[in-house]
């Protein structure tokens, strides 16, 4: 540990210096921080550190065990690669927010209690929104606002759940919670928003494609993977999650096929991949949890690689829309090649990383006799091949020539993509060297069996064959500039319409009330004027005689009342 | 592969031809794909023969329905086709203009 700082603090505090630095000094500083932070993490060993007592609650700032350690590794690697990628053109604002964002993710997975988790949970939202806003467009500003509302909302629900949980159990320890209690249910909902559960998912496909070209790389690495970690920690073996996960693997593949913006395709692809992890957490056996964690690890690398190659497209060609791209391999052959490595990894070709992790979740499903689940996941695997394996490289770099001619991606981007590509192949080819030994449970699964290799090759190559047939016979969906309605329609259109209609009713009501009040006030003033005005009966000057009569009448009334109030019994005579 | 050169105005000019400009290269790629498909297809047919000869099973089915020959090849091809057709159907319901939310 550097001094007595928890690892998360290294990057968060280090980010404060970033605005003061420029050029190479800034590059050196931002690349040093993840290394220093990782060193701090590795020097700690397993255990709990930084216990603080606040209001009779025991907080544990840092807990390092098998589960949190591998996520710690992952987030440091992702931050390092992303920061290299962001060297060209990235602003100090992006560097600083990326560092705070990475630090918050590391803090969240090391949190030993729910209150610490909540603090980092909100910091994730607040730091990451700048990566969307840094794009500087009207669209990104609006998308960022929507993103922030949803993310902070997730934190508020999480906090409500934590309060309910703490009241019911008297403890804020972050361990298995389950869905039996109200607190457990609310916390799951809060996590579910960040994990992009179905119908709660549109913040992701809305905001990520509007981020800067490097911002999307960071965004794809941290938020949803923190959510997967919290699910694995608190909800392993929750049956509901199996089917939530299946739904997440299924519905995005159809949207990804018809989506025009490649980075939005990757957004849907993320939900699909998180679905495999959520499903693994729901199955909850040691193999399933290992699979979920291993797949989270690999997903950050290959999805990061795909977001980097599309980010390079955005940087060089100025667009990521299929309808405007095509033939870019001519200008950017190296980026195209690295993109293909990412595509092969997510599609789970043998020797690429998806092959050794996704299959672990599927094998665990079969082991638990979840045959239908397994068939759905296999179906979704063919879907992954379509949108991520073929669509991203083909329409991004190869499709019909768009006429765009530009330069190869800058060296810093190529280095970052090269590192991610290397790790994809390394994990896919030698899973027993780093990935498997660092998983939370002992790995008994063997990925390279002839059965697994053959069946996977059959599935994938015949799916590619289907693509070729559909493409040559013009049955593939055409790439059209479009917006596809999804669950966000309910708040972006229906909710907005409802709010505007409610506003209309309120304003009409206000107008009516105002009109009536003005009329009532007007008539009150009129009648006052009629009776009290210069010519009104009360406004007249009255002669003195009239007043004398009134005073006499008053005195008479007073006298009568006095007599009436005097007791009837006679006063006793004096002695 | 020819490299792109810039003309006087700094505009990148595309000179020469690139790898996939030649339709023959696409055809060759597709031919390779079909050959690979034929090989992995043949493995399922060869599996019982190899087992009888050497006692080694290339692919031992975990479930009966997964065991029939070419299960994965057929599933991959059909799943892919089904996804494309379902997505085209979905597009009829959900597709709007690009600036739908901006208006």
XYZ file of C-alpha atoms in Angstrom:
678
model
C 0.000 0.000 0.000
C 1.331 3.445 -0.904
C 1.330 5.150 2.478
C -1.993 4.087 3.923
C -4.026 4.824 0.810
C -6.467 2.212 -0.451
C -5.697 1.284 -4.103
C -8.808 3.096 -5.335
C -7.518 6.391 -3.974
C -4.334 6.312 -6.067
C -6.114 7.026 -9.343
C -8.832 9.241 -7.868
C -6.372 11.528 -6.074
C -3.896 11.311 -8.936
C -6.577 12.625 -11.281
C -6.526 15.946 -9.406
C -3.078 16.706 -10.868
C -4.082 15.940 -14.459
C -5.479 19.410 -15.337
C -2.128 20.957 -14.357
C -0.105 18.779 -16.717
C 0.325 18.906 -20.461
C 1.823 16.855 -23.244
C 4.318 14.175 -22.277
C 4.180 14.997 -18.581
C 0.449 14.277 -18.611
C 0.929 11.099 -20.633
C 3.593 9.887 -18.210
C 1.487 10.724 -15.178
C -1.770 9.130 -16.353
C 0.037 5.939 -17.413
C 1.970 5.771 -14.142
C -1.173 5.924 -12.007
C -2.743 2.562 -13.015
C 0.654 0.881 -12.563
C 1.092 2.401 -9.100
C -2.473 1.492 -8.206
C -1.972 -2.120 -9.314
C 1.242 -2.273 -7.316
C -0.679 -1.030 -4.271
C -3.306 -3.713 -4.833
C -0.792 -6.538 -5.255
C 1.211 -5.491 -2.206
C -1.866 -5.905 -0.018
C -2.469 -9.642 -0.338
C -5.836 -11.093 0.629
C -7.771 -9.793 3.588
C -9.748 -6.791 4.869
C -8.184 -3.389 5.299
C -9.220 0.089 6.348
C -11.921 -0.657 8.915
C -13.742 2.484 9.999
C -16.605 2.801 12.437
C -19.311 5.341 11.633
C -22.574 5.622 13.640
C -22.245 2.094 15.025
C -21.761 0.692 11.509
C -18.534 -1.111 10.670
C -17.178 -0.011 7.292
C -14.535 -1.999 5.446
C -12.981 0.147 2.738
C -10.886 -2.597 1.161
C -11.656 -6.290 0.977
C -9.470 -8.410 -1.272
C -10.420 -11.995 -1.940
C -10.566 -14.281 -4.965
C -13.559 -12.493 -6.465
C -12.501 -8.888 -5.958
C -8.853 -9.499 -6.884
C -9.514 -10.607 -10.471
C -11.816 -7.628 -11.044
C -9.058 -5.430 -9.623
C -6.605 -6.845 -12.167
C -9.136 -6.370 -14.938
C -9.933 -2.733 -14.168
C -6.251 -1.792 -13.959
C -5.513 -3.410 -17.320
C -8.576 -1.761 -18.887
C -7.642 1.675 -17.504
C -4.060 1.347 -18.738
C -5.029 0.281 -22.267
C -7.813 2.867 -22.473
C -5.505 5.668 -21.363
C -2.979 4.710 -24.054
C -5.793 4.750 -26.607
C -6.887 8.206 -25.430
C -3.414 9.742 -25.986
C -4.344 11.172 -29.361
C -6.770 14.028 -29.067
C -8.099 13.146 -25.612
C -8.610 16.225 -23.409
C -7.429 16.641 -19.822
C -11.078 16.432 -18.813
C -11.372 12.989 -20.379
C -8.137 11.792 -18.765
C -9.182 13.037 -15.342
C -12.703 11.631 -15.509
C -11.438 8.308 -16.845
C -9.016 8.046 -13.910
C -11.683 8.881 -11.322
C -14.071 6.505 -13.087
C -11.529 3.650 -13.037
C -10.704 4.405 -9.404
C -14.406 4.320 -8.498
C -14.784 0.933 -10.209
C -11.796 -0.432 -8.282
C -13.180 1.018 -5.049
C -16.603 -0.503 -5.696
C -15.304 -4.046 -6.225
C -13.121 -3.776 -3.132
C -15.883 -2.374 -0.911
C -16.438 -4.671 2.049
C -19.657 -2.961 3.108
C -22.712 -1.552 1.379
C -22.168 2.082 2.344
C -18.701 2.176 0.774
C -20.199 0.423 -2.240
C -22.874 3.113 -2.507
C -20.323 5.945 -2.421
C -18.273 4.437 -5.258
C -21.487 3.494 -7.094
C -22.494 7.152 -7.323
C -18.945 8.217 -8.128
C -19.057 5.848 -11.120
C -22.075 7.743 -12.438
C -20.743 11.231 -11.754
C -17.284 10.654 -13.224
C -18.365 8.733 -16.312
C -20.953 11.216 -17.573
C -18.134 13.602 -18.536
C -16.896 11.013 -21.018
C -20.239 11.439 -22.801
C -20.388 15.207 -22.474
C -16.775 15.646 -23.639
C -18.000 14.863 -27.160
C -19.419 18.389 -27.103
C -22.480 17.841 -29.304
C -26.116 18.634 -28.547
C -26.944 14.923 -28.857
C -24.216 13.913 -26.421
C -25.318 16.587 -23.960
C -28.898 15.304 -23.967
C -27.829 11.656 -23.869
C -25.517 12.487 -20.954
C -28.351 14.068 -19.001
C -30.554 10.993 -19.545
C -27.609 8.756 -18.590
C -26.990 10.707 -15.397
C -30.657 10.618 -14.348
C -30.803 6.844 -14.773
C -27.441 6.207 -13.084
C -28.104 8.433 -10.094
C -31.592 6.890 -9.898
C -29.952 3.478 -9.689
C -27.870 4.769 -6.780
C -30.917 6.141 -4.975
C -32.699 2.789 -5.279
C -29.542 1.055 -4.072
C -29.419 3.387 -1.057
C -33.082 2.719 -0.233
C -32.326 -0.999 -0.397
C -29.255 -0.613 1.812
C -31.297 1.282 4.428
C -34.019 -1.388 4.421
C -31.380 -4.122 4.579
C -29.505 -2.442 7.426
C -32.717 -1.922 9.437
C -33.725 -5.553 8.969
C -30.351 -7.148 9.707
C -28.506 -4.454 11.680
C -25.493 -4.917 9.428
C -24.161 -3.207 6.323
C -21.725 -5.988 5.438
C -21.654 -6.683 1.712
C -22.160 -10.440 1.438
C -24.760 -12.728 -0.064
C -28.159 -11.014 0.195
C -30.716 -12.859 -1.907
C -34.160 -11.599 -2.840
C -36.192 -12.678 0.208
C -36.145 -9.312 1.983
C -37.351 -5.918 0.787
C -33.799 -4.591 1.079
C -32.504 -7.450 -1.056
C -35.127 -6.768 -3.730
C -34.393 -3.043 -3.896
C -30.644 -3.561 -4.030
C -31.126 -6.050 -6.879
C -33.202 -3.462 -8.755
C -30.505 -0.832 -8.258
C -27.845 -3.230 -9.541
C -30.189 -4.360 -12.323
C -30.269 -0.859 -13.779
C -26.464 -0.718 -13.920
C -26.309 -4.268 -15.305
C -28.740 -3.240 -18.092
C -31.461 -5.768 -17.260
C -34.169 -5.958 -19.974
C -36.341 -2.802 -20.081
C -33.805 -1.065 -17.826
C -31.126 -1.233 -20.511
C -31.572 1.777 -22.772
C -29.290 4.152 -20.899
C -26.449 2.014 -22.299
C -27.439 1.943 -25.975
C -28.430 5.607 -25.659
C -25.306 7.110 -24.081
C -22.348 4.915 -25.093
C -22.541 5.659 -28.837
C -22.682 9.400 -28.078
C -19.479 9.339 -25.992
C -16.089 10.437 -27.314
C -14.154 7.845 -29.292
C -12.063 6.970 -26.235
C -14.867 7.612 -23.723
C -16.840 4.644 -25.032
C -13.827 2.396 -24.394
C -13.798 3.321 -20.694
C -17.576 3.195 -20.420
C -17.679 -0.332 -21.837
C -15.139 -1.528 -19.264
C -16.366 -0.409 -15.875
C -20.010 0.300 -15.048
C -21.631 -2.937 -16.189
C -18.769 -5.098 -14.929
C -19.056 -3.565 -11.458
C -22.719 -4.562 -11.644
C -21.776 -8.128 -12.622
C -19.370 -8.258 -9.678
C -22.034 -7.071 -7.212
C -24.464 -9.637 -8.587
C -21.878 -12.404 -8.168
C -21.193 -11.205 -4.614
C -24.768 -10.693 -3.460
C -27.035 -12.814 -5.627
C -25.191 -15.965 -6.729
C -27.625 -18.801 -7.286
C -30.734 -16.591 -7.587
C -32.891 -18.559 -10.048
C -34.569 -15.426 -11.394
C -31.234 -14.280 -12.790
C -30.954 -17.324 -15.065
C -33.942 -16.178 -17.076
C -33.090 -12.505 -16.838
C -29.723 -13.473 -18.292
C -31.306 -15.538 -21.065
C -33.563 -12.618 -21.999
C -30.514 -10.347 -22.073
C -28.660 -12.662 -24.435
C -31.668 -12.941 -26.735
C -33.417 -9.640 -27.423
C -30.386 -7.452 -28.223
C -29.241 -9.722 -31.060
C -32.268 -8.742 -33.142
C -31.779 -5.057 -32.467
C -28.068 -5.350 -33.250
C -28.858 -6.799 -36.689
C -30.897 -3.768 -37.750
C -28.936 -1.034 -35.958
C -27.038 1.321 -38.244
C -24.509 2.883 -35.828
C -21.704 0.395 -35.164
C -21.081 1.704 -31.664
C -24.771 1.246 -30.869
C -24.491 -2.297 -32.268
C -21.696 -2.784 -29.724
C -23.989 -1.381 -27.022
C -26.569 -4.074 -27.768
C -23.739 -6.573 -27.994
C -22.666 -5.619 -24.472
C -26.123 -6.405 -23.111
C -25.985 -9.744 -24.899
C -22.599 -10.607 -23.357
C -23.624 -9.423 -19.872
C -26.577 -11.782 -20.317
C -24.188 -14.749 -20.363
C -22.606 -13.469 -17.136
C -25.930 -12.804 -15.392
C -27.073 -16.272 -16.406
C -23.888 -17.745 -14.938
C -24.447 -15.871 -11.671
C -28.034 -17.157 -11.601
C -26.903 -20.772 -12.044
C -24.579 -20.087 -9.143
C -22.403 -23.220 -9.142
C -18.647 -22.793 -8.816
C -18.166 -23.510 -12.521
C -20.924 -21.059 -13.496
C -19.509 -18.274 -11.325
C -16.017 -18.932 -12.663
C -17.488 -18.733 -16.156
C -19.303 -15.464 -15.423
C -16.167 -13.852 -13.984
C -13.875 -15.201 -16.724
C -16.293 -13.964 -19.360
C -16.456 -10.528 -17.718
C -12.657 -10.442 -17.885
C -12.531 -11.443 -21.537
C -15.470 -9.233 -22.480
C -13.748 -6.093 -21.227
C -10.779 -6.924 -23.455
C -12.559 -7.908 -26.668
C -15.352 -5.386 -26.297
C -12.753 -2.767 -25.483
C -10.880 -3.793 -28.630
C -14.049 -3.498 -30.722
C -14.916 -0.127 -29.176
C -11.343 0.998 -29.874
C -11.440 -0.051 -33.525
C -14.804 1.661 -34.031
C -13.422 4.632 -32.058
C -10.513 4.767 -34.505
C -13.072 4.761 -37.320
C -14.862 7.669 -35.690
C -11.560 9.489 -35.233
C -10.394 9.002 -38.805
C -13.544 8.667 -40.898
C -15.775 10.818 -38.690
C -18.626 8.339 -38.555
C -19.521 4.855 -37.326
C -22.686 4.465 -39.376
C -22.829 1.365 -41.563
C -24.727 3.307 -44.210
C -21.794 5.728 -44.571
C -18.864 3.323 -44.110
C -17.294 0.682 -46.313
C -13.924 -0.098 -47.848
C -12.036 1.449 -44.927
C -9.619 -1.509 -44.826
C -7.901 0.229 -47.728
C -6.925 3.152 -45.529
C -6.777 1.430 -42.147
C -5.614 -2.158 -42.743
C -4.009 -2.571 -39.306
C -7.120 -1.357 -37.491
C -9.199 -3.710 -39.624
C -6.965 -6.644 -38.699
C -7.133 -5.862 -34.987
C -10.897 -5.468 -35.247
C -11.081 -8.976 -36.707
C -9.188 -10.324 -33.675
C -11.803 -8.732 -31.414
C -14.599 -10.098 -33.581
C -13.141 -13.620 -33.489
C -12.747 -13.379 -29.711
C -16.328 -12.326 -29.003
C -17.608 -14.952 -31.443
C -15.680 -17.558 -29.421
C -13.569 -19.081 -32.180
C -11.090 -21.604 -30.749
C -7.819 -19.978 -29.593
C -9.647 -16.680 -29.043
C -10.764 -15.627 -25.576
C -14.549 -16.040 -25.799
C -14.024 -19.740 -26.460
C -12.604 -20.478 -23.006
C -15.069 -18.439 -20.919
C -18.526 -18.371 -22.521
C -18.437 -22.145 -22.842
C -17.886 -22.442 -19.085
C -21.269 -20.821 -18.410
C -22.912 -23.057 -21.011
C -21.273 -26.211 -19.649
C -22.483 -25.239 -16.170
C -26.045 -24.848 -17.512
C -25.925 -28.335 -19.006
C -24.434 -29.740 -15.809
C -27.449 -28.386 -13.893
C -29.818 -29.921 -16.471
C -30.899 -26.517 -17.762
C -31.195 -27.842 -21.309
C -33.571 -25.141 -22.549
C -31.319 -22.426 -21.168
C -28.411 -24.060 -22.966
C -30.302 -24.048 -26.279
C -31.110 -20.366 -25.883
C -27.476 -19.546 -25.135
C -26.368 -21.523 -28.183
C -28.870 -19.578 -30.296
C -27.533 -16.319 -28.863
C -23.998 -17.445 -29.739
C -25.013 -17.540 -33.399
C -26.439 -14.036 -32.891
C -23.125 -12.809 -31.487
C -21.425 -14.087 -34.610
C -23.795 -12.025 -36.723
C -23.614 -8.607 -35.135
C -20.155 -8.643 -33.551
C -18.297 -11.303 -35.485
C -19.361 -10.280 -38.972
C -21.263 -6.998 -38.952
C -18.660 -4.880 -37.130
C -15.629 -5.826 -39.273
C -17.552 -6.348 -42.515
C -19.653 -3.197 -42.614
C -17.033 -1.137 -40.802
C -14.062 -2.002 -42.974
C -14.928 -4.235 -45.889
C -18.468 -3.658 -47.269
C -19.107 -1.762 -50.524
C -16.611 1.083 -50.928
C -17.924 4.348 -49.490
C -15.182 6.372 -51.175
C -13.858 7.543 -47.791
C -10.068 7.681 -47.867
C -8.198 8.502 -44.705
C -5.081 7.538 -42.768
C -4.302 4.538 -40.587
C -5.152 5.006 -36.897
C -2.513 6.892 -34.869
C 0.288 4.832 -33.335
C -0.984 5.237 -29.771
C -4.334 3.778 -30.808
C -2.649 0.902 -32.626
C -0.532 0.128 -29.541
C -3.618 0.069 -27.299
C -5.547 -2.119 -29.738
C -2.511 -4.357 -30.159
C -2.277 -4.902 -26.396
C -5.959 -5.800 -26.143
C -5.683 -8.110 -29.161
C -2.635 -9.810 -27.660
C -4.488 -10.432 -24.390
C -7.520 -11.805 -26.285
C -5.349 -14.373 -28.036
C -3.247 -15.013 -24.927
C -6.281 -15.756 -22.745
C -7.889 -17.775 -25.509
C -4.810 -19.874 -26.215
C -3.258 -20.184 -22.750
C -6.160 -19.850 -20.311
C -4.300 -21.826 -17.669
C -1.412 -19.349 -17.494
C -3.243 -16.357 -16.046
C -7.024 -16.418 -16.377
C -8.007 -19.744 -14.801
C -5.632 -19.629 -11.793
C -6.972 -16.168 -10.872
C -10.671 -17.124 -10.913
C -12.479 -17.215 -7.554
C -12.838 -21.018 -7.525
C -10.627 -23.858 -8.642
C -11.119 -24.599 -12.344
C -11.859 -28.162 -13.375
C -13.211 -27.194 -16.780
C -11.154 -28.152 -19.850
C -11.993 -25.974 -22.879
C -9.869 -27.681 -25.514
C -11.589 -31.008 -26.023
C -12.117 -32.315 -29.547
C -15.863 -32.279 -28.929
C -15.910 -28.607 -27.923
C -13.606 -27.478 -30.733
C -15.479 -29.407 -33.414
C -18.984 -28.464 -32.299
C -18.006 -24.802 -31.978
C -16.402 -24.753 -35.434
C -19.477 -26.413 -36.923
C -21.784 -23.874 -35.282
C -19.725 -20.855 -36.294
C -18.677 -21.790 -39.821
C -22.169 -22.823 -40.819
C -23.487 -19.561 -39.397
C -20.894 -17.722 -41.522
C -22.065 -19.797 -44.461
C -25.607 -18.604 -43.768
C -24.316 -15.013 -43.847
C -22.642 -15.555 -47.210
C -25.792 -17.110 -48.653
C -28.053 -14.345 -47.292
C -25.651 -11.640 -48.441
C -25.181 -12.992 -51.969
C -28.917 -13.509 -52.417
C -29.605 -9.978 -51.095
C -31.526 -11.274 -48.107
C -29.353 -9.505 -45.518
C -31.087 -6.462 -44.006
C -29.957 -3.313 -45.808
C -27.975 -0.719 -43.898
C -30.377 2.179 -43.508
C -30.059 5.454 -41.605
C -32.681 4.951 -38.931
C -33.683 5.029 -35.300
C -35.147 1.856 -33.827
C -37.762 2.175 -31.116
C -36.852 0.399 -27.904
C -37.938 0.623 -24.276
C -36.551 4.175 -24.120
C -39.497 5.253 -26.266
C -41.538 5.170 -23.071
C -39.580 8.008 -21.516
C -38.257 9.780 -24.605
C -41.573 9.954 -26.424
C -44.519 8.662 -24.385
C -43.308 10.096 -21.081
C -42.344 13.361 -22.732
C -45.747 13.541 -24.444
C -47.430 12.745 -21.142
C -45.438 15.448 -19.368
C -46.219 17.964 -22.102
C -49.929 17.012 -22.025
C -49.984 17.286 -18.229
C -48.265 20.631 -18.555
C -50.910 21.695 -21.077
C -53.739 20.694 -18.733
C -52.044 22.461 -15.817
C -51.552 25.593 -17.858
C -55.199 25.589 -19.035
C -56.291 25.040 -15.444
C -54.115 27.919 -14.322
C -55.550 30.149 -17.062
C -59.104 29.243 -16.072
C -58.460 29.854 -12.369
C -56.722 33.120 -13.169
C -59.598 34.269 -15.400
C -62.180 33.396 -12.741
C -60.163 35.137 -10.011
C -59.795 38.270 -12.088
C -63.546 38.253 -12.787
C -64.369 37.687 -9.100
C -61.978 40.423 -8.015
C -63.426 42.725 -10.679
C -66.997 42.202 -9.484
C -65.919 42.640 -5.836
C -64.261 45.929 -6.748
C -67.389 46.914 -8.727
C -69.764 46.279 -5.871
C -67.459 48.001 -3.383
C -67.413 50.971 -5.681
C -71.203 50.834 -5.988
C -71.822 50.903 -2.213
C -68.722 52.630 -0.891
C -67.824 54.853 -3.837
C -68.411 58.614 -4.031
C -72.014 58.008 -5.133
C -72.590 54.794 -3.098
C -74.952 54.704 -0.179
C -72.102 54.364 2.359
C -69.936 56.954 0.692
C -72.484 59.749 1.025
C -71.929 62.630 3.469
C -74.629 62.282 6.055
C -76.308 65.249 7.826
C -75.559 65.678 11.606
C -79.230 65.060 12.486
C -79.072 61.559 11.107
C -76.102 60.818 13.337
C -77.903 62.171 16.406
C -80.830 59.807 15.669
C -78.393 56.864 15.321
C -76.618 57.748 18.592
C -80.024 57.981 20.356
C -81.001 54.577 18.942
C -77.667 53.084 20.105
C -78.127 54.499 23.615
C -81.657 53.132 23.752
C -80.467 49.671 22.677
C -77.694 49.822 25.283
C -80.174 50.807 28.018
C -82.552 47.993 27.092
C -79.708 45.450 27.117
C -78.577 46.723 30.494
C -82.037 46.288 31.990
C -82.386 42.898 30.400
C -79.092 41.726 31.928
C -79.939 42.988 35.473
C -81.279 40.171 37.724
C -85.061 40.263 38.148
C -84.851 39.588 41.924
C -85.040 42.847 43.870
C -82.058 44.112 45.702
C -82.386 43.315 49.426
C -83.099 46.410 51.564
C -80.222 47.754 53.569
C -80.162 46.627 57.146
C -1.744 -3.668 -52.114
C -1.144 -0.129 -53.309
C -0.799 2.643 -50.795
C -2.838 5.818 -50.870
C -1.054 8.964 -51.946
C -1.965 12.594 -51.440
C -2.438 14.961 -54.363
C -1.412 18.648 -54.487
C -4.361 19.857 -52.417
C -3.608 17.402 -49.615
C -6.621 15.318 -50.547
C -5.978 11.617 -50.187
C -6.058 10.116 -53.635
C -6.766 6.472 -54.085
C -4.341 5.117 -56.606
C -4.144 1.584 -57.713
C -6.260 -1.332 -56.656
C -6.786 -2.869 -53.271
C -6.973 -6.476 -52.235
C -10.718 -6.989 -52.376
C -11.271 -4.751 -55.411
C -10.818 -7.919 -57.383
C -14.034 -9.986 -57.132
C -11.938 -13.122 -57.577
C -10.473 -12.576 -54.121
C -13.958 -12.626 -52.574
C -14.734 -15.767 -54.517
C -11.542 -17.388 -53.269
C -12.426 -16.472 -49.693
C -15.878 -18.001 -50.097
C -14.327 -21.112 -51.622
C -12.055 -21.453 -48.566
C -15.070 -21.052 -46.290
C -16.996 -23.752 -48.134
C -13.986 -26.061 -47.921
C -13.702 -25.502 -44.154
C -17.434 -26.126 -43.766
C -17.079 -29.351 -45.727
C -14.278 -30.499 -43.422
C -16.095 -29.796 -40.154
C -19.240 -31.292 -41.673
C -17.333 -34.445 -42.577
C -15.971 -34.817 -39.049
C -19.430 -35.656 -37.699
C -19.896 -38.317 -40.353
C -16.405 -39.680 -39.733
C -16.904 -39.746 -35.963
C -18.586 -43.187 -35.674
C -16.131 -44.677 -38.172
C -13.124 -43.357 -36.257
C -14.646 -44.613 -33.029
C -15.120 -48.111 -34.448
C -11.562 -48.165 -35.724
C -9.687 -46.575 -32.821
C -12.121 -46.478 -29.938
C -11.649 -42.704 -29.701
C -14.702 -40.501 -29.977
C -14.204 -37.059 -31.528
C -17.437 -35.838 -30.080
C -19.339 -37.592 -27.334
C -22.827 -36.132 -27.026
C -23.881 -34.986 -23.559
C -27.549 -35.246 -24.520
C -29.395 -37.482 -26.952
C -30.759 -34.577 -29.003
C -27.313 -33.081 -29.321
C -25.953 -36.388 -30.528
C -27.484 -36.677 -33.969
C -24.979 -35.935 -36.712
C -24.578 -32.326 -37.811
C -26.633 -30.955 -34.909
C -24.332 -27.940 -34.472
C -23.979 -27.212 -38.190
C -27.723 -27.263 -38.744
C -28.382 -25.283 -35.562
C -25.819 -22.621 -36.515
C -27.173 -22.206 -40.024
C -30.831 -22.130 -38.974
C -30.275 -19.894 -35.950
C -28.413 -17.355 -38.075
C -31.105 -17.352 -40.749
C -33.864 -17.126 -38.146
C -32.159 -14.166 -36.472
C -31.900 -12.266 -39.762
C -35.528 -12.896 -40.719
C -36.833 -12.070 -37.237
C -34.806 -8.861 -37.221
C -36.245 -7.854 -40.601
C -39.704 -8.450 -39.171
C -38.802 -6.417 -36.082
C -37.645 -3.582 -38.313
C -41.160 -3.272 -39.746
C -42.425 -2.471 -36.259
C -39.704 -0.331 -34.742
C -37.860 1.489 -37.518
C -38.266 5.288 -37.593
C -36.414 8.181 -39.212
C -32.919 8.911 -37.996
C -33.971 12.200 -36.357
C -37.079 10.694 -34.723
C -36.108 11.784 -31.196
C -34.649 15.109 -32.289
C -37.877 16.475 -33.683
